[in-house]
XYZ file of C-alpha atoms in Angstrom:
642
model
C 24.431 22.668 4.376
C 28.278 22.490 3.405
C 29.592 19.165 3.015
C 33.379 18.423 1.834
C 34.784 16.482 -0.690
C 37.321 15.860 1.360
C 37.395 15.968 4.762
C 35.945 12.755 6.665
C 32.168 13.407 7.002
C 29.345 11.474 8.599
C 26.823 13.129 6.780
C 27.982 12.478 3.437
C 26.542 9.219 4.094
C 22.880 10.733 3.871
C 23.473 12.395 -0.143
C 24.223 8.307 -0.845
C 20.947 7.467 0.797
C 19.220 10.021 -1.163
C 20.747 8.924 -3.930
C 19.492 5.179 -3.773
C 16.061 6.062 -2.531
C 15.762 8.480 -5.714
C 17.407 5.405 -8.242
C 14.998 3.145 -6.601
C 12.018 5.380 -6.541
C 12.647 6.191 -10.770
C 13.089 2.539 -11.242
C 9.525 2.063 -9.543
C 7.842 3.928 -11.826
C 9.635 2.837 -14.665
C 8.126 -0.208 -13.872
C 4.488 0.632 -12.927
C 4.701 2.447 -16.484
C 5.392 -0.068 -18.523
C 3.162 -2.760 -16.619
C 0.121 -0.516 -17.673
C 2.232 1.328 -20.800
C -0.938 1.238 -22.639
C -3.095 2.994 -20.778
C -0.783 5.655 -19.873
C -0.435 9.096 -21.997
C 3.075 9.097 -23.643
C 3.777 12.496 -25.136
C 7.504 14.515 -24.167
C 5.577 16.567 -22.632
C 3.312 14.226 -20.648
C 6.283 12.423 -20.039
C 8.458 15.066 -18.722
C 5.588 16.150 -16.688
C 5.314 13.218 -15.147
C 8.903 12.435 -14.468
C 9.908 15.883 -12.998
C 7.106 16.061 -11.292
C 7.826 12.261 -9.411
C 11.450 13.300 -8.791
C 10.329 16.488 -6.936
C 7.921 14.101 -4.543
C 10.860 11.582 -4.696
C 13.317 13.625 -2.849
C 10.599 14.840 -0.916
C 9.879 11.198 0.652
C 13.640 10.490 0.910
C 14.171 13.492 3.103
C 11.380 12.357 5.151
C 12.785 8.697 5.124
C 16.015 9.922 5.937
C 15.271 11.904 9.802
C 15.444 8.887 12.290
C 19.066 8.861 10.407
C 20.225 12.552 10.834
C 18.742 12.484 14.184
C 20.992 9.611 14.839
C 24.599 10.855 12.835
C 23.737 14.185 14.885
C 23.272 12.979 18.421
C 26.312 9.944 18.811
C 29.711 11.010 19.704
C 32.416 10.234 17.465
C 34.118 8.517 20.272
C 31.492 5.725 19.588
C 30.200 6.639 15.890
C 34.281 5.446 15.111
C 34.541 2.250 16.182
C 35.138 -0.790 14.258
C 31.954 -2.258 16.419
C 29.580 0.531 15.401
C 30.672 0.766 11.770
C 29.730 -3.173 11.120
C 26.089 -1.931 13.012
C 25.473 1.062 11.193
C 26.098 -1.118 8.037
C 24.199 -3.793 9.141
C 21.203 -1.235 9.358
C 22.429 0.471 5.639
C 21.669 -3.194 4.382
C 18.467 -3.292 6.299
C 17.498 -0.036 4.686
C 17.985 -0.913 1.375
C 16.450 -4.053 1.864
C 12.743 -2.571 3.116
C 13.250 0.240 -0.096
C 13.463 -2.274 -2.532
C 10.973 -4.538 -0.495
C 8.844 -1.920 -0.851
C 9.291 -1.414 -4.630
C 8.120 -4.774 -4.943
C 5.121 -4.398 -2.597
C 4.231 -1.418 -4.983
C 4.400 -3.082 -7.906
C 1.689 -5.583 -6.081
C -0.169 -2.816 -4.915
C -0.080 -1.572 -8.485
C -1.582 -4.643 -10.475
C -4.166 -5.033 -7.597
C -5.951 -1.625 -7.545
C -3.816 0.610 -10.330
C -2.957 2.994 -7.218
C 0.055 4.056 -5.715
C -0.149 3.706 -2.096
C -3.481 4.998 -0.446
C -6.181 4.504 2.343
C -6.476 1.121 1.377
C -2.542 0.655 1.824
C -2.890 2.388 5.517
C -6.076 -0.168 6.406
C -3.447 -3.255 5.469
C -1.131 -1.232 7.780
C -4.064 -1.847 10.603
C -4.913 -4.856 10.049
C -2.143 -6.939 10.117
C -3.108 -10.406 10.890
C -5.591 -10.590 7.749
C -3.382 -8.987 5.155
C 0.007 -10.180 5.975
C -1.801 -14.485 5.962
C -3.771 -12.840 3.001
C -0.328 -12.021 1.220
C 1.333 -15.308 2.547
C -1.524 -17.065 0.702
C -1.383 -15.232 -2.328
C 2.185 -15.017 -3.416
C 5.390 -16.830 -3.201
C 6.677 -14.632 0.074
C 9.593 -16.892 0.465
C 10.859 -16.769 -3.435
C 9.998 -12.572 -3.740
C 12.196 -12.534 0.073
C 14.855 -14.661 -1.206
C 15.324 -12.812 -4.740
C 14.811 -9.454 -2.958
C 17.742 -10.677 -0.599
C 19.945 -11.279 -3.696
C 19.376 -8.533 -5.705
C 20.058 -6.250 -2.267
C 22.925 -8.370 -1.723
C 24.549 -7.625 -5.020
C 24.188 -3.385 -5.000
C 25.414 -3.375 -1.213
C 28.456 -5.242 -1.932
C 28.504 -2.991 -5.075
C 28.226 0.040 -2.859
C 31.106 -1.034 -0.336
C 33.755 -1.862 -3.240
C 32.979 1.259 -5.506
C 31.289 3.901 -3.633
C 33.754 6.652 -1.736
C 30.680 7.386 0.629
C 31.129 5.075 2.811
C 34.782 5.712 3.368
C 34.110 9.059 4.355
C 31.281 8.319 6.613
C 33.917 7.280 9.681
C 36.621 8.747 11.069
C 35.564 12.736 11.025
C 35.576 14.203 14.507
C 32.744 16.957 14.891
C 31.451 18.356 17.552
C 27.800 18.193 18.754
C 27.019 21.696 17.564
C 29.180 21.197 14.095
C 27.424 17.847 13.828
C 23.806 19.987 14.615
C 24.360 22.654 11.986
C 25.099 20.049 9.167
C 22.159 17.958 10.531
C 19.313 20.732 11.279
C 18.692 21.564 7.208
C 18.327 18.205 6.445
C 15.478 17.962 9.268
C 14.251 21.542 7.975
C 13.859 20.393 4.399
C 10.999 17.905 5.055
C 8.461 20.798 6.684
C 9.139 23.046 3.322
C 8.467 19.916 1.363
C 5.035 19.050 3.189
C 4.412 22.582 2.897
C 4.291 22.650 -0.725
C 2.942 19.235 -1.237
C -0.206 19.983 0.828
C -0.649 23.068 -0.630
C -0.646 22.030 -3.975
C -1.261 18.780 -5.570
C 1.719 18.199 -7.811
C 0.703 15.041 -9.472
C -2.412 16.285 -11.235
C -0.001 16.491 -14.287
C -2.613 15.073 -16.738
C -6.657 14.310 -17.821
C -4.816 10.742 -17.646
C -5.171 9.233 -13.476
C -2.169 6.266 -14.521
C 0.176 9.712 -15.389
C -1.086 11.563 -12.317
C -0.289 8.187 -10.086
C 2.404 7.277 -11.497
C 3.692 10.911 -10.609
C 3.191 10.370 -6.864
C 5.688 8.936 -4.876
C 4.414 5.421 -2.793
C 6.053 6.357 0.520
C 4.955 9.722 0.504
C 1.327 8.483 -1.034
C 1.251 6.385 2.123
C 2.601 9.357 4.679
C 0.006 11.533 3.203
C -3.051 8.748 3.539
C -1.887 8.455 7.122
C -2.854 12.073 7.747
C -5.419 12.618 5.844
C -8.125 9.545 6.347
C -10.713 11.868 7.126
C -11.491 14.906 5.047
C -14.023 17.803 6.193
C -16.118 18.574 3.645
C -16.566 22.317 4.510
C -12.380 23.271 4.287
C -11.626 20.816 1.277
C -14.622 20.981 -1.282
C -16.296 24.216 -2.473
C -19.837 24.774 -0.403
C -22.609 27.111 -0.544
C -24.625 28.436 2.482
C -26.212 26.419 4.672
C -29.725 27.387 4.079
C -29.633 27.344 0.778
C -28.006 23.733 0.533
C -30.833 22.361 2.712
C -33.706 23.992 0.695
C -32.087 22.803 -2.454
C -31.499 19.094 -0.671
C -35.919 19.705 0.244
C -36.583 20.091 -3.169
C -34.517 16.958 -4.358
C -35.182 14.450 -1.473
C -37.934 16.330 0.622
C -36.254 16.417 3.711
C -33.838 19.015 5.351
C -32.252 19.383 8.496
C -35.704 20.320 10.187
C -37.877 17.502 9.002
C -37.986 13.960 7.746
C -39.786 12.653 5.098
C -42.895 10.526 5.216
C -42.632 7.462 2.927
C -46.582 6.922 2.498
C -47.983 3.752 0.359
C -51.604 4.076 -0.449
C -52.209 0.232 0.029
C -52.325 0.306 3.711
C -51.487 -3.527 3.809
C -47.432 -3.652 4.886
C -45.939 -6.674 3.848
C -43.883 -8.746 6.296
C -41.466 -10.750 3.676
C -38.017 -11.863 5.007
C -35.135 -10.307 3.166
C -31.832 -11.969 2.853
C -29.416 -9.689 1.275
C -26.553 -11.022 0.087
C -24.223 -8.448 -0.708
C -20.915 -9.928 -2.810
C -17.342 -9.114 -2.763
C -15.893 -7.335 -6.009
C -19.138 -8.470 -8.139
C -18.683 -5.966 -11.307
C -21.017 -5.236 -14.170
C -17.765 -6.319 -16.315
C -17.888 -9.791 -14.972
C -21.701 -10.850 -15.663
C -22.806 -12.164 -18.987
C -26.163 -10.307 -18.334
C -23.836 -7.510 -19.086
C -22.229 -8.437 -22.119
C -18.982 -10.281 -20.980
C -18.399 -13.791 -23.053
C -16.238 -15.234 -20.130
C -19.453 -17.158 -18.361
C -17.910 -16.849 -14.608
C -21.622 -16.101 -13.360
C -23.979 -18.682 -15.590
C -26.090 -19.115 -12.887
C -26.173 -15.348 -11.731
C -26.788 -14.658 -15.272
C -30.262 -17.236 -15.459
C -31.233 -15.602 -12.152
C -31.430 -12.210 -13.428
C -33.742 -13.387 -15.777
C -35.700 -14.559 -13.376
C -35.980 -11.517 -11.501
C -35.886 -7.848 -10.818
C -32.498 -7.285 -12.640
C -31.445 -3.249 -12.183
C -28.781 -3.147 -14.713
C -27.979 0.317 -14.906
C -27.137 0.943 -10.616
C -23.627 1.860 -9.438
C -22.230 0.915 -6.631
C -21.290 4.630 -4.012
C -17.138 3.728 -3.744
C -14.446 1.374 -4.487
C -14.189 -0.586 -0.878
C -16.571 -2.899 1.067
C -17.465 -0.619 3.937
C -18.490 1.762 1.346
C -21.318 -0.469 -0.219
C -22.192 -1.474 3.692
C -22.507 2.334 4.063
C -24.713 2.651 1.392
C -27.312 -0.361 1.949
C -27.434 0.499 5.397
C -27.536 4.020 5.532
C -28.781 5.030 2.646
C -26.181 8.271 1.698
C -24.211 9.557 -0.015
C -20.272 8.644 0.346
C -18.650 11.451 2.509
C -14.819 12.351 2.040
C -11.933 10.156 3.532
C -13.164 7.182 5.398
C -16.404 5.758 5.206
C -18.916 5.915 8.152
C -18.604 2.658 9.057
C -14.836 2.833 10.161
C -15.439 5.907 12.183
C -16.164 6.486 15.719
C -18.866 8.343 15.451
C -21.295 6.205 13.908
C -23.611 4.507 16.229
C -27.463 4.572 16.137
C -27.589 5.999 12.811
C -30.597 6.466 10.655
C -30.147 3.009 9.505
C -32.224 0.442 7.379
C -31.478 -1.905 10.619
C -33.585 0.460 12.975
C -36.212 0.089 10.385
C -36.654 -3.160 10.209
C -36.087 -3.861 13.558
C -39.599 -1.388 14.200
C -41.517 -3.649 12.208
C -40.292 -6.774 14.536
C -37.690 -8.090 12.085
C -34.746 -9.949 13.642
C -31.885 -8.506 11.820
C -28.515 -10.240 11.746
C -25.122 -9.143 9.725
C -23.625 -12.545 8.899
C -20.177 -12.118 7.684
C -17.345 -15.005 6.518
C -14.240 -13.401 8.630
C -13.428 -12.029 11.764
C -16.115 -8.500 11.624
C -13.231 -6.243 13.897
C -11.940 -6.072 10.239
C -12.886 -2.508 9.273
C -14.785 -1.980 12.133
C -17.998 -4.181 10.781
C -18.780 -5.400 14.040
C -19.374 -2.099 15.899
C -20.864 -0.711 13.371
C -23.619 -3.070 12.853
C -24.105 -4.249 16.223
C -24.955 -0.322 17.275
C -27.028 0.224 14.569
C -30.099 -2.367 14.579
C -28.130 -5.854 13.999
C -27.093 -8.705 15.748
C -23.656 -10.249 14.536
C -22.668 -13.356 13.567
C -18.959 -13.770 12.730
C -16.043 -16.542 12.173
C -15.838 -16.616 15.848
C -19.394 -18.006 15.880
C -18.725 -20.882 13.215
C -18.438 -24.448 15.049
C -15.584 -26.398 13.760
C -18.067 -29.194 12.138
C -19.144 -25.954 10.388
C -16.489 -24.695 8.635
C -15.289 -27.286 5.235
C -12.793 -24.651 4.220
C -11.068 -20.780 4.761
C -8.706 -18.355 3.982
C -7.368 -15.451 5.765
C -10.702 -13.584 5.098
C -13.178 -16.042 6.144
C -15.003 -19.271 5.389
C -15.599 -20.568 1.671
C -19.096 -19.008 0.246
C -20.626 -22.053 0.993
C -20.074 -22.158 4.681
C -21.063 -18.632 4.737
C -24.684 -19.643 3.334
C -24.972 -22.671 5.266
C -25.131 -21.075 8.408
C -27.155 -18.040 7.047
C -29.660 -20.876 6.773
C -29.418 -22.094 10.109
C -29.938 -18.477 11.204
C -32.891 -17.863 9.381
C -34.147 -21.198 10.356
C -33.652 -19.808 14.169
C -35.813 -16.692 13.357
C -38.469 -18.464 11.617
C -38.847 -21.237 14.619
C -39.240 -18.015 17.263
C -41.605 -17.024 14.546
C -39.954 -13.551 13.763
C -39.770 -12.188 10.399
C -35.850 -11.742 9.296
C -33.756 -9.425 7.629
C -30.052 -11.300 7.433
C -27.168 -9.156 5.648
C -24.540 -11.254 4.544
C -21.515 -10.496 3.573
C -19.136 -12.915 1.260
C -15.462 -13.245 0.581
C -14.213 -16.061 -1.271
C -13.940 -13.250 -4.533
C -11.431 -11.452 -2.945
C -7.741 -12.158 -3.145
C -5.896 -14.897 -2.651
C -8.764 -16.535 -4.469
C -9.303 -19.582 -3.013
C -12.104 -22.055 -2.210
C -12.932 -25.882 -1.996
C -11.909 -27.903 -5.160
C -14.080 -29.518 -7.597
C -16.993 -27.018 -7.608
C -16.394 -25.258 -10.276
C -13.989 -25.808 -13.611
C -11.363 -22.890 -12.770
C -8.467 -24.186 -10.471
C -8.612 -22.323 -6.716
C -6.062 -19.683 -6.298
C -5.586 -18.773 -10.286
C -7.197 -15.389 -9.706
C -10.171 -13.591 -9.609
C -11.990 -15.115 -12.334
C -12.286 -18.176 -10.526
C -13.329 -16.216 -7.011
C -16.361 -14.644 -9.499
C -17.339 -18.296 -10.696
C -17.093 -19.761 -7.277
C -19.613 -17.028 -5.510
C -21.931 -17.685 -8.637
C -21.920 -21.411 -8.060
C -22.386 -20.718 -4.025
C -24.909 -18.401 -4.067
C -26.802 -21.110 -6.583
C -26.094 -23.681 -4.560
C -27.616 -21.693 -1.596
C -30.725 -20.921 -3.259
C -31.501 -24.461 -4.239
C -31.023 -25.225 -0.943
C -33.135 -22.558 0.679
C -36.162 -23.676 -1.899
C -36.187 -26.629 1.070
C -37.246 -24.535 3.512
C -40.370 -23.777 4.980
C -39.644 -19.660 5.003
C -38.267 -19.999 1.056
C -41.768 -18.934 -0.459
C -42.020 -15.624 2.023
C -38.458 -14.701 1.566
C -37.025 -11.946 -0.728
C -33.371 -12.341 -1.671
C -31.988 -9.295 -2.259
C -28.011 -9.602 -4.224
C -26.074 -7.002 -4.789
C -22.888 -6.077 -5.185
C -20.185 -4.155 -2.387
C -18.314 -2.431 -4.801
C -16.570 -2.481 -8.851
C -13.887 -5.168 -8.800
C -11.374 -2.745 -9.218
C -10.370 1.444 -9.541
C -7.959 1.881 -11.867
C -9.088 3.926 -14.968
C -7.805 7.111 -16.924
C -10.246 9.075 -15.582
C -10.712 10.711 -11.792
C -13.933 8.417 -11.572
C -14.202 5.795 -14.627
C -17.763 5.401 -14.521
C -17.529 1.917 -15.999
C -15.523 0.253 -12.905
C -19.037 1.372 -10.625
C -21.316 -0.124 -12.934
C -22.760 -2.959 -10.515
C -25.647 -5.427 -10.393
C -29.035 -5.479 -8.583
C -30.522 -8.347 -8.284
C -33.854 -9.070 -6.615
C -35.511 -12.612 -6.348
C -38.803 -14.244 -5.106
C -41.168 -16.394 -7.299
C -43.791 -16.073 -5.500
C -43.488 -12.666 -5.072
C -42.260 -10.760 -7.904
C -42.525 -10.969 -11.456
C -39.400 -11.079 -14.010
C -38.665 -7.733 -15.352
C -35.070 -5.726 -16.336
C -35.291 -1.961 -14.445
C -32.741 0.296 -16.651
C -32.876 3.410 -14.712
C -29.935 5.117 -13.744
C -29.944 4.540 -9.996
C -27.532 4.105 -7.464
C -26.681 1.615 -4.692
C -27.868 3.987 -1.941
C -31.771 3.033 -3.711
C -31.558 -0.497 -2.950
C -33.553 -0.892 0.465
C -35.690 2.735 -0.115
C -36.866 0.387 -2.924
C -37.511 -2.759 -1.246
C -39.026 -1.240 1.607
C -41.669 0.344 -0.890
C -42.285 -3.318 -2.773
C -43.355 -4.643 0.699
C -45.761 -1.347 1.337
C -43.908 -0.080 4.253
C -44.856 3.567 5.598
C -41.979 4.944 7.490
C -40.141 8.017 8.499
C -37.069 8.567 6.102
C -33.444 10.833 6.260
C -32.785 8.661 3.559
C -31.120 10.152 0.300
C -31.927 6.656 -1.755
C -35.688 6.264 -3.284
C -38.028 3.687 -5.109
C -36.498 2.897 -8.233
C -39.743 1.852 -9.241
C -41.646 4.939 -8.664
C -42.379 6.667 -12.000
C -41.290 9.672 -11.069
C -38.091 8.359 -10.005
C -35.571 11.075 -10.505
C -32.068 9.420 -12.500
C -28.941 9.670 -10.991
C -26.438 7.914 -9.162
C -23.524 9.152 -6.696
C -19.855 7.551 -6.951
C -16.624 8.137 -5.327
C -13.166 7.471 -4.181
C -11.554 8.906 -0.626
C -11.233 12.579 -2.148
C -13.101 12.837 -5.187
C -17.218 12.979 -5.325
C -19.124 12.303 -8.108
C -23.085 12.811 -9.237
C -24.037 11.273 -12.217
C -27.368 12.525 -14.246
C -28.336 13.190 -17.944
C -25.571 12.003 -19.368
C -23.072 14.254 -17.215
C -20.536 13.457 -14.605
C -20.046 15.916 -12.011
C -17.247 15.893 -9.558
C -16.207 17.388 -6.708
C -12.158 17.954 -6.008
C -10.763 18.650 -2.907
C -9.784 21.419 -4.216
C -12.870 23.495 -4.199
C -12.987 23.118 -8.054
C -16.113 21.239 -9.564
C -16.131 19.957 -13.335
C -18.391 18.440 -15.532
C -17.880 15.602 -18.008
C -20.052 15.200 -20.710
C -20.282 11.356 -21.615
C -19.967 10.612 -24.839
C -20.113 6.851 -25.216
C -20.091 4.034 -22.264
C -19.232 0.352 -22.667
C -18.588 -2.363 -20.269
C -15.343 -1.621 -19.767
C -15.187 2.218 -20.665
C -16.193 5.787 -21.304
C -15.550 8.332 -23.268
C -15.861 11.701 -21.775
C -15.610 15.479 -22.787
C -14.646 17.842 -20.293
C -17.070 20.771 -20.054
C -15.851 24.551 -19.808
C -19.212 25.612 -18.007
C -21.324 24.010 -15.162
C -24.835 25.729 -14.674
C -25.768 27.198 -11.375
C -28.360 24.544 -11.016
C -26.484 21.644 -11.365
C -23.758 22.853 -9.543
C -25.873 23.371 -6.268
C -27.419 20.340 -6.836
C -23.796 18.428 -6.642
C -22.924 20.349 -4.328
C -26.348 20.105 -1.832
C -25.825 16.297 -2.111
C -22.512 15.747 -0.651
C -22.346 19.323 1.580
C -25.268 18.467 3.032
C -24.698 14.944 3.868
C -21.368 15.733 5.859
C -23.391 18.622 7.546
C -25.712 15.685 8.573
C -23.756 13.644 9.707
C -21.127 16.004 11.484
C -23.780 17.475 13.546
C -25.556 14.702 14.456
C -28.656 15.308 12.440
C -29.365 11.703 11.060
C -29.451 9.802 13.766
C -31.912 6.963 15.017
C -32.965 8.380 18.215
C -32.797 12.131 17.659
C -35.261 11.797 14.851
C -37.864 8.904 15.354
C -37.854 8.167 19.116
């Protein structure tokens, strides 16, 4: 790849765009470093680790940002690639390119305080779904002061660039020929295959026990590439497996069903119980955030008299870190699988789903959401797997007092749950409504004067909102006729947030179960370890129900309710049980944490050098099997039961 000093040389132009995407890149996670500095580990070593390590995927994402641009210096002919017009377009696009590199330093740094991350599957979803995240980042930060500054500061190191830099000088005025111009170009396009090479091979940026080192290693662009490729993950070439067989007799012996059979939930009390359910299943509601938990902040004071009121599971975590994870596990009842959740695939209609269950006992199910439900695919999913939908699109104007990007207020959302239930109970159907809220989600906004925190201060005002709505909902339900048969059923989609210093920090799953009805249930606090996936196995046994099962959640409230709960991000999978953490990497490495001491807003964990050969098949036959379920079609709705 010679390039002179001296001669005139259009490709010199790409070592100064190297340059300024590495200078940008190092200042990037300068920044992320100190905005979290104490939570990352700060050794030389660690240090040095984690710098070399980010310069090596640094230069990897610059080469890759860099081929529409050696595509281009190789194909024009000087004849044009000279001329005074060209030169003022080509820098006109140099200032654009700086411009979206330090744009998207910025956006990082957002991306950063928002989920501790560097960019990921959530990042490529906002990619997707462009009308709710760009009005949802118009409505949460001042775009026009962050464009304006961002124009100034760009401003200031192109005109730097122009007066100082000899680059640019040499850029025009060399005459090449196409094939001179291809063998200068050609390496530069060659380097980016032996980069992804080595970066899929191997993941670089597990430089530390620490996660904030090992993201702060990672490079944002190339984060992003990488999450573009790999949103779905088979289970089978990532994560270490065992054979067939002997996963499914091992999955018998824990759940008592295979790929041959389903279980028989039998109740001895032949008398099934036809209770309405509303489950109201709310955005970003962490353990962390509830007094009832042990936080002093009292954003949920009427969440917090509620639990005492009911069936409070205090010990349940929720399956993932995004909302179509918790809808995953409510619904369906499994496991998380690698990369995407079901919901967002293709593949996902008439699943073995709590809405086919309900629907054969007569219920009239409904999925009630705030926003628009082609967001993540909600819509499909629940529509072709026992639901009927109800969306933004179906609010009347008079209906609707006030809305963000995401959807109506809380309020709204309730409102017309209430006019849907009202619907069922007049046709004289027995209901099952899933709603879904989002006023706690970013930008954080919702009607004045309900509560004392100002709308769009941040999330602790989006916690003490939904806990004044979902109050305010409940007093008003007590009105109606259906109130006294009707279970309410609130949990939780997922943590409030995923940052930790571990692969899965326990603490940020930690989410509450609660489960209401007077007249119906008695008071009491359930401390089993359990997991999200157990919610409806467990309601479905409270109202007596026999059914056929694939489900992997059971009856909290059996006594011989085995402890455990299953969490996970997109790559890693984790089974929790006697006071161990096991996790699967995508690797085909498993490892054990022993934990040591939990809190509400940590644990302490030590790393164990051995796993036994029983609790690593029993990891192992959780999440293996439930791909192999679901890959070859094995828990599905009409396959199994009609």
């Amino acid at each position: 790849m010679p390039l002179s000093n001296t001669d005139q040389n259009r490709f010199s132009f790409l070592l100064l765009m190297i340059s300024i995407f590495v200078t940008v890149s190092f200042i990037t996670r300068t920044v992320l470093l100190l905005t979290d500095f104490i939570e990352v580990d700060i050794g030389f070593i660690s240090l040095l680790k984690l710098y070399g390590v980010g310069l090596f995927y640094d230069l990897a994402a610059s080469f890759y940002y860099i081929i529409p641009l050696v595509i281009y210096l190789i194909v024009i002919p000087n004849k044009v690639f000279n001329t005074k017009i060209h030169k003022l377009i080509f820098l006109s696009f140099f200032f654009a390119a700086m411009y979206l590199l330090i744009f998207n330093a910025v956006s990082e740094w957002f991306f950063w305080e928002e989920f501790g991350k560097r960019f990921n599957f959530i990042a490529v979803d906002y990619l997707v779904y462009t009308h709710e995240v760009i009005h949802n980042i118009l409505e949460s930060y001042p775009i026009p002061l962050l464009v304006t500054v961002i124009l100034v500061i760009n401003s200031i190191v192109f005109y730097f660039i122009l007066k100082k830099s000899t680059f640019i000088t040499k850029t025009f005025g060399g005459h090449h020929t196409l094939l001179q111009r291809a063998k200068r170009g050609v390496p530069f396009l060659l380097l980016p295959i032996l980069f992804f090479n080595v970066l899929e091979a191997q993941n670089l940026s597990n430089v530390s026990n620490n996660q904030y080192n090992n993201e702060l290693a990672k490079n944002g662009f190339y984060s992003l590439f990488s999450a573009f490729r790999n949103n779905t993950l088979d289970y089978d070439e990532f994560y270490k497996t065992k054979d067939t067989n002997v996963v499914m007799k091992d999955l018998d012996s824990l759940e008592h069903f295979n790929d041959k059979h389903l279980e028989l939930v039998h109740n001895t009390d032949t008398t099934e119980l036809k209770y309405n359910v509303m489950l109201v299943m709310v955005e970003s509601l962490s353990a962390e955030y509830m007094g009832a938990f042990g936080d002093d902040r009292n954003l949920t004071p009427h969440l917090d008299k509620l639990a005492q009121k009911s069936l409070f599971f205090n010990n349940l975590y929720a399956t993932g870190t995004r909302t179509v994870r918790g809808m995953e596990a409510v619904t369906l009842s499994i496991p998380p699988t690698p990369g995407r959740s079901i919901v967002k695939r293709p593949d996902n209609h008439d699943m073995f789903s709590t809405g086919f269950v309900f629907k054969e006992k007569g219920y009239d199910n409904k999925f009630i959401y705030a926003g628009h439900g082609y967001f993540d695919n909600m819509n499909d999913f629940f529509s072709h797997n026992g639901f009927n939908v109800i969306d933004r699109m179906d609010f009347k104007e008079e209906e609707i007092s006030f809305a963000n990007v995401w959807g109506v207020c809380d309020e709204d959302l309730f409102d017309k749950a209430m006019k849907e239930s009202d619907k069922s109970y007049q046709a004289n159907k027995p209901f099952f409504n899933f709603i879904m809220t989002t006023s706690n989600h970013r930008p954080y906004t919702y009607p004045d004067g309900k509560i004392d925190i100002p709308s769009h201060t941040g999330r602790d005002g989006g916690v003490k909102y939904t806990d004044y709505a979902i109050h305010d909902f409940l007093e008003k339900a007590k009105t109606k006729p259906w109130f006294n048969n009707t279970i309410f059923v609130i949990v939780a989609d997922h943590n409030g947030g995923s940052a930790g210093k571990n692969a899965l920090p326990l603490w940020r799953y930690k989410i509450p179960l609660i489960v209401y009805a007077p007249d119906i249930i008695k008071p009491k606090v359930i401390s089993k370890l359990s997991s999200q996936i157990d919610t409806m196995p467990t309601l479905f046994s409270m109202m007596k129900w026999n059914y056929k099962s694939e489900f992997y959640g059971n009856n909290i409230l059996d006594p011989n309710f085995q402890e455990r709960a299953f969490i996970g991000n997109y790559q890693r999978l984790g089974l929790v049980k006697n006071k161990d953490l096991f996790v699967l990497e995508p690797d085909k490495t498993i490892h054990q944490y022993h934990i040591l001491d939990q809190g509400l807003k940590n644990v302490k964990y030590k790393e164990m050098e051995t796993i036994s050969e029983k609790d690593e098949l029993d990891t192992i036959a959780y999440y293996q099997s439930a791909s192999y379920l679901y890959s070859h079609h094995l828990n599905r709705w009409k396959e199994n039961v009609q």
